[in-house]
Coordinates of C-alpha atoms in Angstrom, one line a residue:
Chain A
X205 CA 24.3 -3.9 -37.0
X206 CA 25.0 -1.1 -35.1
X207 CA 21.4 0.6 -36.2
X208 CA 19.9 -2.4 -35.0
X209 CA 21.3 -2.3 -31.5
X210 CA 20.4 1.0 -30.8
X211 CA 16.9 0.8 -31.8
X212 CA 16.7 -2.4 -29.9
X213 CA 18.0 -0.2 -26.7
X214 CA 15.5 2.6 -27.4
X215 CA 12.5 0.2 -27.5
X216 CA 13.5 -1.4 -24.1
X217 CA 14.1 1.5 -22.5
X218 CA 10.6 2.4 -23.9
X219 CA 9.6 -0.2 -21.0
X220 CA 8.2 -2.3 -24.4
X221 CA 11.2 -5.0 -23.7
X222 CA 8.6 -7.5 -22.2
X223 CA 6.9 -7.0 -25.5
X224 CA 9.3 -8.2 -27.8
X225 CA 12.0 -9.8 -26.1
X226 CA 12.5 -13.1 -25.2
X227 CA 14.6 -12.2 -22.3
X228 CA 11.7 -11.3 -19.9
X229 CA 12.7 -7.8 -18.7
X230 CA 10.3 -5.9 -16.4
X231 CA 9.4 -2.2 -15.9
X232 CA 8.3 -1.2 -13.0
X233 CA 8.1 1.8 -10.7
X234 CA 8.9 1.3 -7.1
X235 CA 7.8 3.6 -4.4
X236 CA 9.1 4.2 -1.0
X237 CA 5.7 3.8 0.6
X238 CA 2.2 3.1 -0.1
X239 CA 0.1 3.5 2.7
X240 CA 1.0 7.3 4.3
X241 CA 0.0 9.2 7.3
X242 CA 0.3 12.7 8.5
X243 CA 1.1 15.9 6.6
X244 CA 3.7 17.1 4.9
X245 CA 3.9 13.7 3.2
X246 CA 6.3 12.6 0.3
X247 CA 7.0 9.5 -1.8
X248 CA 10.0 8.9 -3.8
X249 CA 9.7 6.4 -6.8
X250 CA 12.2 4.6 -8.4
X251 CA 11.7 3.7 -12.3
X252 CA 13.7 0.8 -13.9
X253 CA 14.0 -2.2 -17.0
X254 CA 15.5 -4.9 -15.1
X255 CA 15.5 -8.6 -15.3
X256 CA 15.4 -9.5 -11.2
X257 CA 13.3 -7.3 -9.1
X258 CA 13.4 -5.1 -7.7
X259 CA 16.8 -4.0 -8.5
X260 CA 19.0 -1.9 -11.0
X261 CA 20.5 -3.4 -13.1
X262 CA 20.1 -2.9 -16.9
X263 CA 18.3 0.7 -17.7
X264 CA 16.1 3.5 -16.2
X265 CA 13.0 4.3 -16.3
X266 CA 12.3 6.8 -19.3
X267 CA 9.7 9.1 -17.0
X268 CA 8.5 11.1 -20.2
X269 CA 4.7 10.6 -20.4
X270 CA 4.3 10.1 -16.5
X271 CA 1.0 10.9 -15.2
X272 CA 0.6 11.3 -11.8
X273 CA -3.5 12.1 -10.7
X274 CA -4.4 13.2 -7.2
X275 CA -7.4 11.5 -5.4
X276 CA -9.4 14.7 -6.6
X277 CA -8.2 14.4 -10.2
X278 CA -6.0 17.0 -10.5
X279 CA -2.6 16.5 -12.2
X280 CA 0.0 16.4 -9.5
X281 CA 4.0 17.1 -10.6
X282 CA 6.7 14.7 -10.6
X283 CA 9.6 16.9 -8.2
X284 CA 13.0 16.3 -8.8
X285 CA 13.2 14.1 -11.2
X286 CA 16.4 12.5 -12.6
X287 CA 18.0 9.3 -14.7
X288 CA 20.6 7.7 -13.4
X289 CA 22.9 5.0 -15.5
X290 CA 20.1 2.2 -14.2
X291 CA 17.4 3.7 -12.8
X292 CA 15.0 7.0 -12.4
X293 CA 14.1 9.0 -9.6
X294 CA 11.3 11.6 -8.9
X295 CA 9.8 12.5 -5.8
X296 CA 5.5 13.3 -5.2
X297 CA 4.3 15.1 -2.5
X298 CA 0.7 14.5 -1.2
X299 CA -1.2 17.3 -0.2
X300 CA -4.4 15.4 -0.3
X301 CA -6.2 12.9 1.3
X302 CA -6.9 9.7 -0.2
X303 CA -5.7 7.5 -3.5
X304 CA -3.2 9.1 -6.0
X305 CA -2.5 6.9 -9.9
X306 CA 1.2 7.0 -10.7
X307 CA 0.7 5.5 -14.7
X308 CA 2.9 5.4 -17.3
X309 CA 0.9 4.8 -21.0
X310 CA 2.8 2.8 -23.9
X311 CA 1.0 3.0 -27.0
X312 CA 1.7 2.5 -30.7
X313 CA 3.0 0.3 -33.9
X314 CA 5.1 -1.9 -33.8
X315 CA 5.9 -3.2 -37.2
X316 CA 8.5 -5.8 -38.6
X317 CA 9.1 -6.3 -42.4
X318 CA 11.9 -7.2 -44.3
X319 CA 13.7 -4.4 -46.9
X320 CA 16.3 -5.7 -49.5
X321 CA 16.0 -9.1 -47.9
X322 CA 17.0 -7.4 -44.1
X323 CA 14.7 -7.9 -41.5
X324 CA 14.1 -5.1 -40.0
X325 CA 11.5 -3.4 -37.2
X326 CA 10.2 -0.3 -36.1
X327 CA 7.9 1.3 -33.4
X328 CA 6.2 4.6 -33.6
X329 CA 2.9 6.2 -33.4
X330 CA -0.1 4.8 -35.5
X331 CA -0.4 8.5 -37.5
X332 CA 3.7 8.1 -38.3
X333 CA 3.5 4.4 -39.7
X334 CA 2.6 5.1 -43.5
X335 CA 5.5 7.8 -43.8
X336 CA 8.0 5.7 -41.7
X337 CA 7.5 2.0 -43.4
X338 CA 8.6 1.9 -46.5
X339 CA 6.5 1.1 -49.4
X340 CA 8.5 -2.0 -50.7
X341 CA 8.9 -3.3 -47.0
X342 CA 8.1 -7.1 -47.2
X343 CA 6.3 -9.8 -45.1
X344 CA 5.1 -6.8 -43.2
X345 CA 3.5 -7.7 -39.5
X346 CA 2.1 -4.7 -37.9
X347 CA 0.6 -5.0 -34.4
X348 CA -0.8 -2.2 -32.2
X349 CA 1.2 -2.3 -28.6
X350 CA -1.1 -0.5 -25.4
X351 CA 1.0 -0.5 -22.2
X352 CA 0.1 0.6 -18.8
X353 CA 1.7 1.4 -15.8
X354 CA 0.3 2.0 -12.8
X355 CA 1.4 2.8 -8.8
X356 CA -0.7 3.4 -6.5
X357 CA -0.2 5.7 -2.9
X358 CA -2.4 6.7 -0.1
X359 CA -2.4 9.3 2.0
X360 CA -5.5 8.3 5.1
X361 CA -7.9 6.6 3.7
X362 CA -8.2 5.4 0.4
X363 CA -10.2 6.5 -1.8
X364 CA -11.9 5.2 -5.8
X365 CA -11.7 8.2 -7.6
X366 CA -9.0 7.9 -9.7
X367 CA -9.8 4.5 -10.7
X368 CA -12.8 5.4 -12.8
X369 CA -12.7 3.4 -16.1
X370 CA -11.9 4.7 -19.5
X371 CA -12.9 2.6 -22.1
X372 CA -9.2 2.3 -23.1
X373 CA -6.3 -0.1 -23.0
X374 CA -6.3 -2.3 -20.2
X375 CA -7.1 -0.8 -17.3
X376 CA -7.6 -2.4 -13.4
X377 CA -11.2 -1.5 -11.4
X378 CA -10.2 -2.7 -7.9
X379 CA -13.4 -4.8 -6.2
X380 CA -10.3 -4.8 -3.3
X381 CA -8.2 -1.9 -3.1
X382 CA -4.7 -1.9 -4.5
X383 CA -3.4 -0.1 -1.3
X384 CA -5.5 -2.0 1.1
X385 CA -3.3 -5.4 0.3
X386 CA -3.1 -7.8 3.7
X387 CA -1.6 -11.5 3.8
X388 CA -4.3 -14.0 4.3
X389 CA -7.3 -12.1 2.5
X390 CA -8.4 -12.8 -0.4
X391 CA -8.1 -10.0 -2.9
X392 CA -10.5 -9.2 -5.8
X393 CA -9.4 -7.1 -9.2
X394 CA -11.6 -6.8 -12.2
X395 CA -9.6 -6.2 -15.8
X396 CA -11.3 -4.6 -18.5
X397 CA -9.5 -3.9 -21.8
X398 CA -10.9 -1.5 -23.8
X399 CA -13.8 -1.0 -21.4
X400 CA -15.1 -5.0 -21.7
X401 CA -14.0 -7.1 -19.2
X402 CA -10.2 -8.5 -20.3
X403 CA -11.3 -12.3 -19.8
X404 CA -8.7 -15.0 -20.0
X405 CA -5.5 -12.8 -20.0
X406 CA -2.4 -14.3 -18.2
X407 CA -1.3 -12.8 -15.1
X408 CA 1.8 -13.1 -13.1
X409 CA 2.6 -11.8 -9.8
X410 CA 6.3 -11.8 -8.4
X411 CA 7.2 -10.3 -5.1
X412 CA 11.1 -8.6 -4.9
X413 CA 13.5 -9.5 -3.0
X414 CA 14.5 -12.3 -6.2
X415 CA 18.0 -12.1 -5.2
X416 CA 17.4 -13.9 -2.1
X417 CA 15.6 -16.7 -3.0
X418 CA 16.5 -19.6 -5.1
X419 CA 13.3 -19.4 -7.0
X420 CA 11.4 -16.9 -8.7
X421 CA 8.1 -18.2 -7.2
X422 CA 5.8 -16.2 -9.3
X423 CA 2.3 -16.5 -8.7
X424 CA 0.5 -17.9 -12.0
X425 CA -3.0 -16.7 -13.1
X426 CA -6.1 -16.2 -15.5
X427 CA -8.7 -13.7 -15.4
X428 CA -12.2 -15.2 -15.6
X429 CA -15.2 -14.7 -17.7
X430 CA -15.8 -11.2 -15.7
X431 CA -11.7 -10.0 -16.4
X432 CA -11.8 -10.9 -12.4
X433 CA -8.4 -11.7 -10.8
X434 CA -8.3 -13.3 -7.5
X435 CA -5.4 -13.8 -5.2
X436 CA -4.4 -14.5 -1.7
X437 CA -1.5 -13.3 -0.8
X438 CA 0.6 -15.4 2.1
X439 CA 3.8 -13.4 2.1
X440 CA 3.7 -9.8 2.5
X441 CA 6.2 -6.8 0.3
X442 CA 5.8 -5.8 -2.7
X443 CA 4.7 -7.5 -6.0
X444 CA 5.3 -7.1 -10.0
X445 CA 2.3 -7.6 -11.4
X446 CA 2.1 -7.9 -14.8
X447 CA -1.1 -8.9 -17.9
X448 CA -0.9 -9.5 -21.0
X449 CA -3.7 -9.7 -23.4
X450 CA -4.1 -10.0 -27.7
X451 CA -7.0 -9.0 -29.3
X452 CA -8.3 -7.6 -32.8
X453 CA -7.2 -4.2 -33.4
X454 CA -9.5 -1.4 -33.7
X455 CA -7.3 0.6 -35.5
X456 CA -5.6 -1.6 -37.8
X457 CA -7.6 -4.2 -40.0
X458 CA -6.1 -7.7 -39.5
X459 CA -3.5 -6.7 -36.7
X460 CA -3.5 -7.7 -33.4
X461 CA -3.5 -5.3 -30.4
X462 CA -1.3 -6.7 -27.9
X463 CA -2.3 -5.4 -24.6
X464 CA -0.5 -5.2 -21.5
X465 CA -0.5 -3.7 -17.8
X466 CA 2.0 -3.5 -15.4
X467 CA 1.7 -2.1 -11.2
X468 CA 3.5 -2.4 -8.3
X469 CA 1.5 -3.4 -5.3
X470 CA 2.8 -3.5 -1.5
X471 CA 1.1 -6.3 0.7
X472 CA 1.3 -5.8 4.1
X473 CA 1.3 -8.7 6.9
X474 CA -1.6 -8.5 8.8
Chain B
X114 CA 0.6 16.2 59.5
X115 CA -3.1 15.7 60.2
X116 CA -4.4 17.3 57.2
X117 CA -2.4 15.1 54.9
X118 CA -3.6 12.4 56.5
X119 CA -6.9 13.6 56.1
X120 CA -6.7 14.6 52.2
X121 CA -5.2 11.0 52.0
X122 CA -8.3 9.3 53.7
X123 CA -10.6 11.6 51.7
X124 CA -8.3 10.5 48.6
X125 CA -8.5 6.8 49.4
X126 CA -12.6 6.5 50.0
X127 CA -13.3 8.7 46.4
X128 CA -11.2 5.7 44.9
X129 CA -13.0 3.5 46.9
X130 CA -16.1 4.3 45.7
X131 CA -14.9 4.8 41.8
X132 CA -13.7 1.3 42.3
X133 CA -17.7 0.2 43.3
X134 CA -18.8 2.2 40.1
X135 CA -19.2 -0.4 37.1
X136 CA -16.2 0.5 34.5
X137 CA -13.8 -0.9 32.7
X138 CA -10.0 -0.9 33.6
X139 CA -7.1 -1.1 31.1
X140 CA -3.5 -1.7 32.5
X141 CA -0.6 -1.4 29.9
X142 CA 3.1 -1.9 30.6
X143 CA 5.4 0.2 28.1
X144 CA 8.6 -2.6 28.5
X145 CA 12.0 -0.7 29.4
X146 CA 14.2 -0.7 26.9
X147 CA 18.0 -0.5 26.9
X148 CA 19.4 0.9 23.6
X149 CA 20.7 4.0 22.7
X150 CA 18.2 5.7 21.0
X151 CA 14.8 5.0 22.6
X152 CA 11.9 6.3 21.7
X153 CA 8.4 5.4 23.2
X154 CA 6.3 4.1 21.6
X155 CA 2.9 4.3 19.7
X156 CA 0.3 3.0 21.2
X157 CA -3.4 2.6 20.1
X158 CA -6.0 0.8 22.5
X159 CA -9.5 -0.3 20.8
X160 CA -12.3 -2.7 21.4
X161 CA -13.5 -5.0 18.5
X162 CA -16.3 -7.4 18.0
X163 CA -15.9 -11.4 17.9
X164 CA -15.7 -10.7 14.2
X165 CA -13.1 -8.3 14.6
X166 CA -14.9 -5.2 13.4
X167 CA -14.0 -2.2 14.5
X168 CA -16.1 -0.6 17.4
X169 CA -14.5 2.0 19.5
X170 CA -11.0 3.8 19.9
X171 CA -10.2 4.3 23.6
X172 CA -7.1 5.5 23.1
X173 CA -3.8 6.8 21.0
X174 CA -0.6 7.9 22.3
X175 CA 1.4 9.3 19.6
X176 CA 3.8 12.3 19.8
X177 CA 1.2 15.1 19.4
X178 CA 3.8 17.8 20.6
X179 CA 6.1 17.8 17.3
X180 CA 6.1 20.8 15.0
X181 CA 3.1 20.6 12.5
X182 CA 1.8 17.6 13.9
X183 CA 4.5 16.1 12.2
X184 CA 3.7 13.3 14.6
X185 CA 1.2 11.8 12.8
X186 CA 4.0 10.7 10.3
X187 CA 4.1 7.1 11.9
X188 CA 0.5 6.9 12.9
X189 CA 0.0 4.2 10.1
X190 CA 3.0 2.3 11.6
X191 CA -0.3 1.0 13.7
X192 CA -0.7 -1.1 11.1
X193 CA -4.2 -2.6 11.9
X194 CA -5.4 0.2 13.8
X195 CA -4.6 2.7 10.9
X196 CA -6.6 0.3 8.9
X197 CA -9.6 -0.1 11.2
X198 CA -10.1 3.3 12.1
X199 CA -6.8 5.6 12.1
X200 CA -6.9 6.4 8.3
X201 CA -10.6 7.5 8.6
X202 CA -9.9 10.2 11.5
X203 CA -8.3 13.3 12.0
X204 CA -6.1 13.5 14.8
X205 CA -5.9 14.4 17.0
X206 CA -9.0 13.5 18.6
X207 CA -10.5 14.7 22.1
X208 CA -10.7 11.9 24.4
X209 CA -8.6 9.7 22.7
X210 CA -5.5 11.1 21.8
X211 CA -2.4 11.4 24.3
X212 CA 0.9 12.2 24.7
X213 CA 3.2 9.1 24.1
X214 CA 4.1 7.3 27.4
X215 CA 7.4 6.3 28.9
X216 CA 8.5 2.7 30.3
X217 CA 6.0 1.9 33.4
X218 CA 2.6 0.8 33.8
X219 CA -0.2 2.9 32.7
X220 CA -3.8 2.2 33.3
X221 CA -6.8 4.1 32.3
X222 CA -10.5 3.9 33.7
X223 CA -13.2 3.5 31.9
X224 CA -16.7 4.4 33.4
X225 CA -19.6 2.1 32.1
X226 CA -21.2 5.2 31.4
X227 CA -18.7 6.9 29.8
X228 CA -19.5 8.2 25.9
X229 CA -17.0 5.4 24.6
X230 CA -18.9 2.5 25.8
X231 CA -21.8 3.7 26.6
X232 CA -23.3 2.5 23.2
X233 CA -21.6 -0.9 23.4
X234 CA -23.9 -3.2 22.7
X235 CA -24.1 -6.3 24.7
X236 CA -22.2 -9.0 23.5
X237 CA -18.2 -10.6 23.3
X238 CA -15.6 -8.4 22.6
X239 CA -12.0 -8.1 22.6
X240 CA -10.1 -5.2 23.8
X241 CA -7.3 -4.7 21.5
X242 CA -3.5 -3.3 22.3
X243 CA -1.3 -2.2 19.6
X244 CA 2.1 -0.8 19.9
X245 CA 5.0 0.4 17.3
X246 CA 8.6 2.0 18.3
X247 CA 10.5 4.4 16.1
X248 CA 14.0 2.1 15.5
X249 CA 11.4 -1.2 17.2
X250 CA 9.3 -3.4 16.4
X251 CA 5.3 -3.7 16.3
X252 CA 3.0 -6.1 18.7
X253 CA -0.1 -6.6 19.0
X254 CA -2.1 -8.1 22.1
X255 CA -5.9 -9.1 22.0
X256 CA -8.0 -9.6 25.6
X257 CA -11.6 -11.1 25.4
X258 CA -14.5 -10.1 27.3
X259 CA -17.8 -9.5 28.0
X260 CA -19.9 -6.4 27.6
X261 CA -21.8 -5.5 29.8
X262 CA -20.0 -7.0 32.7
X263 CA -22.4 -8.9 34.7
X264 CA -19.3 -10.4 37.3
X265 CA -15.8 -9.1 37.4
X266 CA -13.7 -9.8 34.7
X267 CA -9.9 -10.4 34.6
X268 CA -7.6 -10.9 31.6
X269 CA -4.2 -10.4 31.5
X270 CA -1.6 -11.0 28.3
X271 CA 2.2 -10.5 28.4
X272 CA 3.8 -9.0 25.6
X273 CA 7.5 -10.2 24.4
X274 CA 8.9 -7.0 23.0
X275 CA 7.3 -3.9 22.3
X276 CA 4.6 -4.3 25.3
X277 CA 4.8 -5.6 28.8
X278 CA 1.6 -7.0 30.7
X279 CA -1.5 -6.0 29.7
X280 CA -4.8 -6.2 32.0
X281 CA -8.1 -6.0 31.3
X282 CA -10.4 -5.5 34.5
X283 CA -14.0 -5.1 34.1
X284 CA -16.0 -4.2 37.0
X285 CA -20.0 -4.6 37.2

């Protein structure tokens, strides 16, 4: 009982609670500003699991695995980090000009079976899974999980570079620019999962401030044929946005890769 | 006694004839504020298209005298003029930035001729006034007109908090 608990606490604060849990927790990453002028020019960025958003209230942000990318490519540290009892801290400071890609990757197994007639479950990485499930583990389900998180900040203007696609996971290819967000335009993003546009994966969009509202008044949405997402935004601050996807794993015969991608996005009014 | 009298004629009839010149006057009011920590404000002054399109800065005030143009902290609190042109330019910029202005009316003159307009071409316009305060709010003002001037032109908007009147005088 106990076991079970904890492992259920290590995969949420793994930011894979939206995965598997009912209870729709979100992982996000919240920074202090998007859009930046001058020099000497910092962000701080707050990390957190939490229900309502954006606010601290059930864990932090486990920041192993950040990648933070300047507009030139170049692999930018994560200052002063810390964990606090809800949420994460760590501060980036922009030296250049243009676009920088905060993103946190989630990938692996996730596997339930039962053993002895106890269901049980288990999440690691895809080279672990044959030493780590037993071999009499029954009505085994295996599914491959690909998370990514992304922020994005400016410094002047913004720039593309860091949004060049990979081929892998589910990644966003902005036809608008995620920092260049303005109430009453119409914004354009293209999804491609694994490099083919991510067509008919649900969308959501939910801007913070839940506390203050009676409703959560998310925004509801599809990608079409091209993996495009369209939106207009009316209210300006800053939005969860959050896609999820299924499709046949690569890596596994018979599973099902679950695919999912998570930013933050400011709106400004215009 | 006589000679200041003079320099003041000679002063008044070089205005005179400025004011014959075809150019383009902008009068902004920075409001007075009573609070206890004011600071002036940011102001950018630009002319757009019909469209809205960006076509020519005239002017940024922004605190330019701060230790490593540390200034240019709150440039983008210009919200749409960091968008339309701020973010693509590094300040400062001759001829278009200044100093930050205290409560008052400012006005600057425009020749017809000068660099800024010079290429204008004809067509509607809209001059456009933004302003943002440290601690304040933001507020934006947009006065129409016509380029080149072919009769004298006259707008005038009031703002409500973070600007005063604004005139537009155009002068063929």
């Amino acid at each position: 009982m106990n076991i079970k608990r904890l492992s259920a606490c290590a995969l949420l604060a793994l930011g894979l609670g939206t995965a598997m849990n009912a209870q729709a927790h979100r992982t996000w990453m919240l920074p202090s500003a998007t859009v930046l002028s001058g020099e000497n020019t910092w962000v701080t960025v707050d990390g957190a699991v939490s229900n309502s958003l954006f606010y601290f209230e059930h864990f932090p942000l486990q920041l192993g695995g950040l990648k933070i990318t300047s507009p030139t490519g170049a692999e930018v540290e994560a200052q002063n980090q810390a964990k606090g009892k809800y949420r994460s801290t760590f501060d980036v400071e922009l030296k250049e000009d243009g676009t920088y890609t905060l993103e946190m990757r989630r990938q692996g197994i996730f596997a339930r079976y039962t053993q002895d007639g106890e269901p049980k479950r288990w999440f690691g990485r895809a080279e672990k899974m044959e030493r780590r499930i037993p071999k009499d583990a029954q009505d085994l389900q295996i599914s491959e999980v690909d998370n990514r998180m992304q922020v994005f900040v400016t410094k002047g203007a913004p720039s593309d570079e860091t949004f060049k696609p990979t081929g892998d996971g589910l990644e966003l290819v902005p036809v608008t620019h995620p920092n260049d967000l303005f109430t009453g335009e119409e914004v354009t993003f293209q999804f491609l999962a694994d490099g083919q546009p991510a067509k008919g994966m649900e969308a959501v969009l939910i801007r913070g401030g839940i506390r203050y509202r009676d409703d959560v008044d998310e925004i509801k949405l599809t990608t079409d044929d091209e993996g495009h997402l369209k939106v207009t935004f009316e209210e300006p601050g800053m939005y969860w946005l959050n896609l999820k996807g299924e499709q046949p794993s690569t890596e596994i015969e018979g599973a099902t890769k679950r695919l999912g991608y998570t930013a933050t996005l400011e709106v400004l009014p215009l | 006694m006589q000679w200041k009298q003079v320099t003041a004629a000679a002063l008044l009839s070089v205005a005179a004839n400025q004011a014959m010149a075809a150019e383009l006057k902008v009068q902004i009011e920075v409001p007075s504020i009573d609070i206890a920590e004011y600071h002036r404000p940011y102001v950018a002054v630009w002319i757009e298209n019909a469209k809205g399109r960006h076509q020519q800065d005239l002017a940024v005030w922004y605190d330019l005298e701060m230790r490593d143009n540390e200034g240019t902290k709150w440039l983008k609190d210009l919200r749409l003029w960091w968008r339309r042109s701020g973010r693509q330019l590094e300040m400062p910029v001759d001829g278009i930035s200044s100093a930050t202005r205290p409560a008052g009316a400012h006005e600057m003159v425009f020749a017809a001729d000068d660099p800024k307009l010079a290429d204008l071409p004809a067509g509607e316009y809209r001059l456009v006034v933004e302003a943002a305060r440290e601690l304040g709010g933001r507020e934006l003002l947009r006065l129409p007109f016509q380029w080149p001037a072919e009769a004298a032109q006259k707008q005038t908007q009031q703002g409500e908090h973070e600007l005063g009147r604004v005139a537009l005088e155009l002068t063929p």
